[in-house]
Amino acid sequence: MSKIVIKLSIMEELFIWFYSTPNALPKGVPATVMTTITEEFYPKNPTKIKRGEWIKYSPMYFSFPPEEKYKLPEELILVVKRQKEVLFDFLGYYEGIRVFSDRLLNLLIENGLNPQYEKATLNVVNTKGENIAKQPYYLLRFCRADNELFAFKDNLKIAARGWEDTFLYPDLHLKKPTDRNIFVLGNVLPDDYFCYQNALVIKKSLKEEIEKLCYAPEIYSVSEFPEVYNTCLKW
């Protein structure tokens, strides 16, 4: 009986939160290409970027916590173009960076979010420097990912459109049972592209909570995700 329970736990259905169509996002969810992360806002040039040494931190090669010069600032600014108001709860960027609303972040922490991250308060403004957020936001930089918890089966992998030697895994699953319900995946190497690096992997129970709490989440099963990624994302 115990063997059956373990097998069911390992094979618990997983889902991917990923915005597949940047040109057709719900109102209030900006495409990441229409945003800028900066330390300072410049009214005369609102898309100008100021970033210190923290941007050079590589989760693959550097220790955690980072050295002082590589630490994330306590506050950052997200400049959003062509949005009067932001309503999103999650945005996925690269290099371990993700943006969460306060309500979503609290929910993810309760569900076992990987604690090896840095956090900055995020001020969300339009190109005039005006606040366009009605809830608090945070930028998290994950310094360690959860890749080692998962089985990536090479015999079932599907090539990702537009990227050489990059693959999607329709049978993505956990190697062992865990009480955690939220996972963050990242690059294997600093210069690699990885199809899951700007997404979240969640269990079914958390998916249901997110759909009740959050604004316009776009969530797919792990088996659906390869087709969604290769057909909906425009290259």
PDB file of C-alpha atoms in Angstrom:
ATOM      1  CA  MET A   1       0.000   0.000   0.000  1.00  0.00           C
ATOM      2  CA  SER A   2       2.814   2.439   0.858  1.00  0.00           C
ATOM      3  CA  LYS A   3       4.370   1.985  -2.588  1.00  0.00           C
ATOM      4  CA  ILE A   4       1.074   2.964  -4.230  1.00  0.00           C
ATOM      5  CA  VAL A   5       0.790   6.128  -2.118  1.00  0.00           C
ATOM      6  CA  ILE A   6       4.348   7.170  -2.981  1.00  0.00           C
ATOM      7  CA  LYS A   7       3.739   6.664  -6.687  1.00  0.00           C
ATOM      8  CA  LEU A   8       0.592   8.775  -6.602  1.00  0.00           C
ATOM      9  CA  SER A   9       2.433  11.563  -4.764  1.00  0.00           C
ATOM     10  CA  ILE A  10       5.259  11.632  -7.286  1.00  0.00           C
ATOM     11  CA  MET A  11       2.842  11.675 -10.235  1.00  0.00           C
ATOM     12  CA  GLU A  12       0.631  14.435  -8.840  1.00  0.00           C
ATOM     13  CA  GLU A  13      -0.419  16.602 -11.753  1.00  0.00           C
ATOM     14  CA  LEU A  14       1.659  19.715 -12.345  1.00  0.00           C
ATOM     15  CA  PHE A  15       0.801  22.945 -14.133  1.00  0.00           C
ATOM     16  CA  ILE A  16       2.687  25.858 -15.696  1.00  0.00           C
ATOM     17  CA  TRP A  17       1.765  29.530 -15.238  1.00  0.00           C
ATOM     18  CA  PHE A  18       3.032  31.191 -18.390  1.00  0.00           C
ATOM     19  CA  TYR A  19       1.756  34.082 -20.506  1.00  0.00           C
ATOM     20  CA  SER A  20       1.964  32.661 -24.007  1.00  0.00           C
ATOM     21  CA  THR A  21       0.907  35.576 -26.219  1.00  0.00           C
ATOM     22  CA  PRO A  22       2.687  38.864 -25.394  1.00  0.00           C
ATOM     23  CA  ASN A  23       0.699  40.747 -28.045  1.00  0.00           C
ATOM     24  CA  ALA A  24      -2.697  39.723 -26.657  1.00  0.00           C
ATOM     25  CA  LEU A  25      -2.424  39.853 -22.886  1.00  0.00           C
ATOM     26  CA  PRO A  26      -5.374  40.677 -20.612  1.00  0.00           C
ATOM     27  CA  LYS A  27      -5.850  44.342 -19.784  1.00  0.00           C
ATOM     28  CA  GLY A  28      -3.581  45.261 -16.887  1.00  0.00           C
ATOM     29  CA  VAL A  29      -0.978  42.575 -17.645  1.00  0.00           C
ATOM     30  CA  PRO A  30       1.970  44.232 -19.434  1.00  0.00           C
ATOM     31  CA  ALA A  31       4.270  42.366 -21.781  1.00  0.00           C
ATOM     32  CA  THR A  32       7.719  42.245 -20.205  1.00  0.00           C
ATOM     33  CA  VAL A  33       9.205  43.825 -23.352  1.00  0.00           C
ATOM     34  CA  MET A  34       7.054  46.867 -22.549  1.00  0.00           C
ATOM     35  CA  THR A  35       8.618  47.259 -19.106  1.00  0.00           C
ATOM     36  CA  THR A  36      11.924  48.482 -17.717  1.00  0.00           C
ATOM     37  CA  ILE A  37      13.492  47.585 -14.376  1.00  0.00           C
ATOM     38  CA  THR A  38      15.634  50.417 -13.052  1.00  0.00           C
ATOM     39  CA  GLU A  39      17.002  51.945  -9.845  1.00  0.00           C
ATOM     40  CA  GLU A  40      16.067  55.484 -10.792  1.00  0.00           C
ATOM     41  CA  PHE A  41      13.342  57.131 -12.875  1.00  0.00           C
ATOM     42  CA  TYR A  42      14.358  59.772 -15.416  1.00  0.00           C
ATOM     43  CA  PRO A  43      11.404  62.036 -16.356  1.00  0.00           C
ATOM     44  CA  LYS A  44      13.088  63.271 -19.536  1.00  0.00           C
ATOM     45  CA  ASN A  45      13.994  59.754 -20.624  1.00  0.00           C
ATOM     46  CA  PRO A  46      11.626  57.335 -18.831  1.00  0.00           C
ATOM     47  CA  THR A  47      13.026  54.211 -20.481  1.00  0.00           C
ATOM     48  CA  LYS A  48      16.605  54.975 -19.439  1.00  0.00           C
ATOM     49  CA  ILE A  49      17.998  52.247 -17.202  1.00  0.00           C
ATOM     50  CA  LYS A  50      20.195  52.605 -14.135  1.00  0.00           C
ATOM     51  CA  ARG A  51      21.487  49.353 -12.648  1.00  0.00           C
ATOM     52  CA  GLY A  52      24.406  48.748 -10.339  1.00  0.00           C
ATOM     53  CA  GLU A  53      26.673  45.754  -9.852  1.00  0.00           C
ATOM     54  CA  TRP A  54      23.718  43.636  -8.690  1.00  0.00           C
ATOM     55  CA  ILE A  55      22.776  42.961 -12.311  1.00  0.00           C
ATOM     56  CA  LYS A  56      26.059  41.059 -12.804  1.00  0.00           C
ATOM     57  CA  TYR A  57      25.193  38.429 -10.217  1.00  0.00           C
ATOM     58  CA  SER A  58      25.023  34.911 -11.705  1.00  0.00           C
ATOM     59  CA  PRO A  59      23.127  32.287  -9.678  1.00  0.00           C
ATOM     60  CA  MET A  60      25.157  29.547 -11.371  1.00  0.00           C
ATOM     61  CA  TYR A  61      28.599  30.867 -10.426  1.00  0.00           C
ATOM     62  CA  PHE A  62      28.141  33.062  -7.342  1.00  0.00           C
ATOM     63  CA  SER A  63      27.470  32.134  -3.736  1.00  0.00           C
ATOM     64  CA  PHE A  64      24.221  32.760  -1.898  1.00  0.00           C
ATOM     65  CA  PRO A  65      23.650  35.119  -0.202  1.00  0.00           C
ATOM     66  CA  PRO A  66      25.493  37.384  -2.663  1.00  0.00           C
ATOM     67  CA  GLU A  67      28.459  39.543  -1.747  1.00  0.00           C
ATOM     68  CA  GLU A  68      27.509  43.067  -0.701  1.00  0.00           C
ATOM     69  CA  LYS A  69      28.222  44.630  -4.113  1.00  0.00           C
ATOM     70  CA  TYR A  70      25.980  42.111  -5.871  1.00  0.00           C
ATOM     71  CA  LYS A  71      23.033  42.359  -3.495  1.00  0.00           C
ATOM     72  CA  LEU A  72      19.664  43.396  -4.859  1.00  0.00           C
ATOM     73  CA  PRO A  73      18.684  46.979  -3.905  1.00  0.00           C
ATOM     74  CA  GLU A  74      15.923  47.307  -1.316  1.00  0.00           C
ATOM     75  CA  GLU A  75      13.766  49.218  -3.807  1.00  0.00           C
ATOM     76  CA  LEU A  76      13.477  49.142  -7.579  1.00  0.00           C
ATOM     77  CA  ILE A  77      11.221  50.767 -10.164  1.00  0.00           C
ATOM     78  CA  LEU A  78       9.204  49.022 -12.847  1.00  0.00           C
ATOM     79  CA  VAL A  79       8.429  51.446 -15.674  1.00  0.00           C
ATOM     80  CA  VAL A  80       5.468  50.245 -17.726  1.00  0.00           C
ATOM     81  CA  LYS A  81       4.599  51.570 -21.163  1.00  0.00           C
ATOM     82  CA  ARG A  82       1.064  51.823 -22.580  1.00  0.00           C
ATOM     83  CA  GLN A  83      -0.790  50.837 -19.426  1.00  0.00           C
ATOM     84  CA  LYS A  84      -3.058  53.124 -17.410  1.00  0.00           C
ATOM     85  CA  GLU A  85      -3.262  50.611 -14.572  1.00  0.00           C
ATOM     86  CA  VAL A  86      -1.609  47.288 -13.740  1.00  0.00           C
ATOM     87  CA  LEU A  87      -3.646  44.423 -12.343  1.00  0.00           C
ATOM     88  CA  PHE A  88      -1.302  41.447 -12.747  1.00  0.00           C
ATOM     89  CA  ASP A  89      -0.104  39.155  -9.980  1.00  0.00           C
ATOM     90  CA  PHE A  90       2.858  37.547 -11.733  1.00  0.00           C
ATOM     91  CA  LEU A  91       5.380  38.472 -14.411  1.00  0.00           C
ATOM     92  CA  GLY A  92       8.254  36.217 -15.386  1.00  0.00           C
ATOM     93  CA  TYR A  93      11.608  37.608 -16.465  1.00  0.00           C
ATOM     94  CA  TYR A  94      14.974  35.991 -17.093  1.00  0.00           C
ATOM     95  CA  GLU A  95      18.046  35.385 -14.929  1.00  0.00           C
ATOM     96  CA  GLY A  96      15.923  34.218 -12.003  1.00  0.00           C
ATOM     97  CA  ILE A  97      13.889  37.450 -11.811  1.00  0.00           C
ATOM     98  CA  ARG A  98      10.140  37.343 -11.236  1.00  0.00           C
ATOM     99  CA  VAL A  99       7.623  39.949 -10.118  1.00  0.00           C
ATOM    100  CA  PHE A 100       4.800  39.113  -7.698  1.00  0.00           C
ATOM    101  CA  SER A 101       1.908  40.943  -6.125  1.00  0.00           C
ATOM    102  CA  ASP A 102       1.891  40.968  -2.344  1.00  0.00           C
ATOM    103  CA  ARG A 103      -1.142  38.682  -2.166  1.00  0.00           C
ATOM    104  CA  LEU A 104       0.361  36.104  -4.508  1.00  0.00           C
ATOM    105  CA  LEU A 105       3.755  36.160  -2.833  1.00  0.00           C
ATOM    106  CA  ASN A 106       2.172  35.470   0.547  1.00  0.00           C
ATOM    107  CA  LEU A 107       0.250  32.544  -0.927  1.00  0.00           C
ATOM    108  CA  LEU A 108       3.376  31.097  -2.547  1.00  0.00           C
ATOM    109  CA  ILE A 109       5.385  31.377   0.664  1.00  0.00           C
ATOM    110  CA  GLU A 110       2.627  29.480   2.483  1.00  0.00           C
ATOM    111  CA  ASN A 111       2.923  26.767  -0.178  1.00  0.00           C
ATOM    112  CA  GLY A 112       6.664  26.201   0.051  1.00  0.00           C
ATOM    113  CA  LEU A 113       8.274  28.763  -2.231  1.00  0.00           C
ATOM    114  CA  ASN A 114      12.024  28.224  -2.525  1.00  0.00           C
ATOM    115  CA  PRO A 115      13.450  30.614   0.145  1.00  0.00           C
ATOM    116  CA  GLN A 116      16.778  31.165  -1.616  1.00  0.00           C
ATOM    117  CA  TYR A 117      15.886  34.501  -3.142  1.00  0.00           C
ATOM    118  CA  GLU A 118      16.409  38.227  -2.660  1.00  0.00           C
ATOM    119  CA  LYS A 119      13.501  40.637  -2.546  1.00  0.00           C
ATOM    120  CA  ALA A 120      13.088  44.284  -3.515  1.00  0.00           C
ATOM    121  CA  THR A 121      10.042  46.460  -3.069  1.00  0.00           C
ATOM    122  CA  LEU A 122       8.860  47.422  -6.543  1.00  0.00           C
ATOM    123  CA  ASN A 123       7.385  50.802  -7.410  1.00  0.00           C
ATOM    124  CA  VAL A 124       5.267  50.428 -10.550  1.00  0.00           C
ATOM    125  CA  VAL A 125       4.933  53.618 -12.621  1.00  0.00           C
ATOM    126  CA  ASN A 126       3.990  54.723 -16.124  1.00  0.00           C
ATOM    127  CA  THR A 127       6.290  56.703 -18.396  1.00  0.00           C
ATOM    128  CA  LYS A 128       5.191  59.902 -16.639  1.00  0.00           C
ATOM    129  CA  GLY A 129       6.417  58.558 -13.328  1.00  0.00           C
ATOM    130  CA  GLU A 130       2.904  58.154 -11.953  1.00  0.00           C
ATOM    131  CA  ASN A 131       2.014  55.184  -9.764  1.00  0.00           C
ATOM    132  CA  ILE A 132      -0.287  52.802 -11.655  1.00  0.00           C
ATOM    133  CA  ALA A 133      -0.495  49.974  -9.100  1.00  0.00           C
ATOM    134  CA  LYS A 134      -3.313  49.466  -6.604  1.00  0.00           C
ATOM    135  CA  GLN A 135      -1.509  46.756  -4.646  1.00  0.00           C
ATOM    136  CA  PRO A 136       2.077  46.257  -3.443  1.00  0.00           C
ATOM    137  CA  TYR A 137       4.539  44.465  -5.728  1.00  0.00           C
ATOM    138  CA  TYR A 138       7.898  42.839  -5.172  1.00  0.00           C
ATOM    139  CA  LEU A 139      10.728  41.816  -7.436  1.00  0.00           C
ATOM    140  CA  LEU A 140      12.344  38.532  -6.450  1.00  0.00           C
ATOM    141  CA  ARG A 141      15.658  37.249  -7.745  1.00  0.00           C
ATOM    142  CA  PHE A 142      15.938  33.514  -7.221  1.00  0.00           C
ATOM    143  CA  CYS A 143      19.517  32.582  -6.523  1.00  0.00           C
ATOM    144  CA  ARG A 144      18.854  28.848  -6.558  1.00  0.00           C
ATOM    145  CA  ALA A 145      16.311  26.987  -8.687  1.00  0.00           C
ATOM    146  CA  ASP A 146      14.385  23.761  -8.125  1.00  0.00           C
ATOM    147  CA  ASN A 147      15.619  21.911 -11.244  1.00  0.00           C
ATOM    148  CA  GLU A 148      17.155  19.055  -9.259  1.00  0.00           C
ATOM    149  CA  LEU A 149      13.739  18.100  -7.874  1.00  0.00           C
ATOM    150  CA  PHE A 150      12.440  17.226 -11.348  1.00  0.00           C
ATOM    151  CA  ALA A 151      12.865  14.424 -13.847  1.00  0.00           C
ATOM    152  CA  PHE A 152      13.531  15.679 -17.378  1.00  0.00           C
ATOM    153  CA  LYS A 153      13.082  12.655 -19.646  1.00  0.00           C
ATOM    154  CA  ASP A 154      15.235  12.990 -22.761  1.00  0.00           C
ATOM    155  CA  ASN A 155      13.347  10.300 -24.660  1.00  0.00           C
ATOM    156  CA  LEU A 156      10.142  12.376 -24.496  1.00  0.00           C
ATOM    157  CA  LYS A 157      11.553  15.874 -24.976  1.00  0.00           C
ATOM    158  CA  ILE A 158      10.270  18.172 -27.715  1.00  0.00           C
ATOM    159  CA  ALA A 159      12.452  20.759 -29.441  1.00  0.00           C
ATOM    160  CA  ALA A 160      11.566  24.366 -28.651  1.00  0.00           C
ATOM    161  CA  ARG A 161      10.828  26.442 -31.716  1.00  0.00           C
ATOM    162  CA  GLY A 162      13.418  29.106 -32.418  1.00  0.00           C
ATOM    163  CA  TRP A 163      16.091  27.849 -30.005  1.00  0.00           C
ATOM    164  CA  GLU A 164      18.897  25.443 -30.794  1.00  0.00           C
ATOM    165  CA  ASP A 165      19.425  22.588 -28.304  1.00  0.00           C
ATOM    166  CA  THR A 166      16.509  23.785 -26.166  1.00  0.00           C
ATOM    167  CA  PHE A 167      13.684  21.470 -25.200  1.00  0.00           C
ATOM    168  CA  LEU A 168      10.261  21.111 -23.597  1.00  0.00           C
ATOM    169  CA  TYR A 169       9.222  18.198 -21.412  1.00  0.00           C
ATOM    170  CA  PRO A 170       5.582  17.013 -21.637  1.00  0.00           C
ATOM    171  CA  ASP A 171       6.213  14.409 -18.928  1.00  0.00           C
ATOM    172  CA  LEU A 172       7.859  16.813 -16.476  1.00  0.00           C
ATOM    173  CA  HIS A 173       7.379  15.442 -12.961  1.00  0.00           C
ATOM    174  CA  LEU A 174       8.882  15.400  -9.499  1.00  0.00           C
ATOM    175  CA  LYS A 175      11.478  12.751  -8.654  1.00  0.00           C
ATOM    176  CA  LYS A 176      10.234  12.320  -5.086  1.00  0.00           C
ATOM    177  CA  PRO A 177       7.183  13.301  -3.013  1.00  0.00           C
ATOM    178  CA  THR A 178       7.244  16.749  -1.450  1.00  0.00           C
ATOM    179  CA  ASP A 179       4.831  18.888   0.545  1.00  0.00           C
ATOM    180  CA  ARG A 180       5.792  21.896  -1.523  1.00  0.00           C
ATOM    181  CA  ASN A 181       3.259  23.141  -4.098  1.00  0.00           C
ATOM    182  CA  ILE A 182       5.278  25.804  -5.946  1.00  0.00           C
ATOM    183  CA  PHE A 183       8.535  25.466  -7.881  1.00  0.00           C
ATOM    184  CA  VAL A 184      10.854  27.791  -9.748  1.00  0.00           C
ATOM    185  CA  LEU A 185      13.014  26.444 -12.552  1.00  0.00           C
ATOM    186  CA  GLY A 186      16.094  28.141 -13.957  1.00  0.00           C
ATOM    187  CA  ASN A 187      18.876  27.882 -16.496  1.00  0.00           C
ATOM    188  CA  VAL A 188      21.390  25.084 -16.274  1.00  0.00           C
ATOM    189  CA  LEU A 189      24.097  27.439 -17.517  1.00  0.00           C
ATOM    190  CA  PRO A 190      24.191  31.258 -17.303  1.00  0.00           C
ATOM    191  CA  ASP A 191      24.038  31.789 -21.067  1.00  0.00           C
ATOM    192  CA  ASP A 192      21.481  29.071 -21.807  1.00  0.00           C
ATOM    193  CA  TYR A 193      17.887  29.679 -22.762  1.00  0.00           C
ATOM    194  CA  PHE A 194      15.451  27.551 -20.800  1.00  0.00           C
ATOM    195  CA  CYS A 195      11.760  27.456 -21.678  1.00  0.00           C
ATOM    196  CA  TYR A 196      10.632  27.326 -18.044  1.00  0.00           C
ATOM    197  CA  GLN A 197      12.772  30.150 -16.677  1.00  0.00           C
ATOM    198  CA  ASN A 198      10.059  32.807 -16.848  1.00  0.00           C
ATOM    199  CA  ALA A 199       7.236  30.543 -15.652  1.00  0.00           C
ATOM    200  CA  LEU A 200       6.014  28.974 -12.419  1.00  0.00           C
ATOM    201  CA  VAL A 201       5.423  25.272 -11.844  1.00  0.00           C
ATOM    202  CA  ILE A 202       2.551  24.536  -9.475  1.00  0.00           C
ATOM    203  CA  LYS A 203       0.533  21.601  -8.158  1.00  0.00           C
ATOM    204  CA  LYS A 204      -3.185  21.257  -8.825  1.00  0.00           C
ATOM    205  CA  SER A 205      -4.271  22.327  -5.331  1.00  0.00           C
ATOM    206  CA  LEU A 206      -2.345  25.583  -5.608  1.00  0.00           C
ATOM    207  CA  LYS A 207      -3.639  26.143  -9.149  1.00  0.00           C
ATOM    208  CA  GLU A 208      -7.171  26.195  -7.780  1.00  0.00           C
ATOM    209  CA  GLU A 209      -6.246  28.733  -5.081  1.00  0.00           C
ATOM    210  CA  ILE A 210      -4.477  30.948  -7.613  1.00  0.00           C
ATOM    211  CA  GLU A 211      -7.480  30.930  -9.930  1.00  0.00           C
ATOM    212  CA  LYS A 212      -9.665  32.160  -7.061  1.00  0.00           C
ATOM    213  CA  LEU A 213      -7.241  34.797  -5.782  1.00  0.00           C
ATOM    214  CA  CYS A 214      -5.357  36.185  -8.763  1.00  0.00           C
ATOM    215  CA  TYR A 215      -6.136  38.295 -11.803  1.00  0.00           C
ATOM    216  CA  ALA A 216      -6.150  36.548 -15.193  1.00  0.00           C
ATOM    217  CA  PRO A 217      -3.658  33.732 -14.598  1.00  0.00           C
ATOM    218  CA  GLU A 218      -2.790  31.708 -17.713  1.00  0.00           C
ATOM    219  CA  ILE A 219      -2.130  28.149 -16.592  1.00  0.00           C
ATOM    220  CA  TYR A 220      -1.493  24.964 -18.585  1.00  0.00           C
ATOM    221  CA  SER A 221      -0.817  21.349 -17.701  1.00  0.00           C
ATOM    222  CA  VAL A 222       2.786  20.244 -18.218  1.00  0.00           C
ATOM    223  CA  SER A 223       1.641  18.051 -21.116  1.00  0.00           C
ATOM    224  CA  GLU A 224      -0.116  20.986 -22.829  1.00  0.00           C
ATOM    225  CA  PHE A 225       2.743  23.418 -22.304  1.00  0.00           C
ATOM    226  CA  PRO A 226       5.076  22.307 -25.160  1.00  0.00           C
ATOM    227  CA  GLU A 227       2.379  22.803 -27.793  1.00  0.00           C
ATOM    228  CA  VAL A 228       1.276  26.104 -26.261  1.00  0.00           C
ATOM    229  CA  TYR A 229       4.869  27.329 -26.146  1.00  0.00           C
ATOM    230  CA  ASN A 230       5.671  26.330 -29.722  1.00  0.00           C
ATOM    231  CA  THR A 231       2.421  27.500 -31.342  1.00  0.00           C
ATOM    232  CA  CYS A 232       1.388  30.599 -29.401  1.00  0.00           C
ATOM    233  CA  LEU A 233       4.688  32.318 -28.779  1.00  0.00           C
ATOM    234  CA  LYS A 234       5.651  34.404 -31.791  1.00  0.00           C
ATOM    235  CA  TRP A 235       9.296  34.305 -32.829  1.00  0.00           C
TER     236      TRP A 235
END
